[in-house]
Amino acid sequence: MQMETDTEKIVRWLLDRGIKAIKIYPYEKVAAKTGGTYISPADLENALDWIKRIRDTAGNEMDIALDLSSQWNLPCALRIAHSLEPYKIMWLEDVLLQDNMQSYATLARETSIPICISERLATRYQFREMLEAKAVDIVMYDLTWCGGISEAKKISDMADTYYIPTAPHTCGGPILWFSSIHTATALTNFFIMESCFHFYNFQYPYFIKNVPVPQDGFVTAPEGPGLGIEFRSEPFERGDAIVEKIAES
């Protein structure tokens, strides 16, 4: 199934499994076409059609988060945000590049949709700049990039002093998945954590015996030494390991 063409079927399937939030990328093709410098009324409406189908299928039982992959300029970002406001969007993620927090502050001020940033930032010092600029409503970090578990906890605690919630980014390998689950249990301002169905059901089990799988929208931190990971020995005994590239840089 493809999310864009089988939207209603996938949304019902997720709801049946207790999953109450979904993240989609409805502006990728347009950004590739225009370089993020222009979005036409027709392209705005095409993106909204996808969002409307999710909302019509799920009603208010599912939150919708949008990732814009930092591909837009500020005028386009504002135009997109204003078009989305009637649809109860959970957050707009990485709309702009993260090199100008004043522009993010303008975006956050000019829309009612929460602004979420960003797994692209590293260390608490970059996140401090973002918080001081009032550029964010939901803090997202990735443990593999922000500085690890200890740094993530410091970032979360700092965000908590601004009454800003935290949503760890986990689109990576199984050690990131385990680490993020454990970290989330120690946060006072934890909001939600994304998960990748294909990863934890089909990829991670190849390496790990005890992969945590969400049940009814919740996941339990594994017990045991360290992160509680039980590695399989078989992949490490093979000489034909395959490296999967998610994206070229």
Phi, psi and omega in degrees: 000146176248133186302319186290327183261334182248038188305307185299317181296316181292318180298315178297321179298317179294316180298322178298337181257014175078012179272121190246013177211150181218143176244130183229169185232072189279356186245008185297313183294322180292317180298321178295327182285321187248357183071016179075017181258350181202142171223125186279163174304323180294318179292323175300316182292323178298318178294320180295329180300319178297316181293320178299321180294322175296313182294321179294325181283316187266346187061226177262017182274353182224132172277149180238119175251144181240130176252124182253005169057028174056041187251004190243155170273174187294315179301318178294320179300317179294320180296317178297311183300315182295326179291336185270347191301329179288353192254016173054052181287135182291316174197160167252121187251134172046059181285315180251169167295156186266026183259005177213095184287340176292325176293320175297323179296321176298314179300314181297324182287330189265359178227152177274351180280131178300138178262129183243124175210157335205138176294351180277350181272152181229138178071157182294341183289321175291322178291328177298316178302318180296315181292318180295330179279356185056044186260000190216147174248334178223123180273127174241134173221162175242124184301329182285344183244333187278343182129008175097186186298312183297318180292321178299319178296320178295319178298315180297316180297321178295316178298325181297330178291343175261006185059038179255129179281167183239139178225095182299143178266126187232022181279079183197215185273178185293328179293322174299318181299310178299313183298318182293322178297312180298317180299318182301326181292344183258005185262136176277342183241027178295134180251298183199156178228126180291157175215153181247110185306315182296322182296304188284344177264330189235326183267307182302320181298343177294329183255333191237138180280326192239055182293127175292127180244127180301140175234122181053037175085003180233149178231144183257134178292131180290151177265171179117174181299147178061234179273358180079020183277132174248099183286146170276143181276335189302313182299329183280348179267355181264150180256006184243041181300142179250131177261123180264129177262123178283322181204151174274144177236000000 
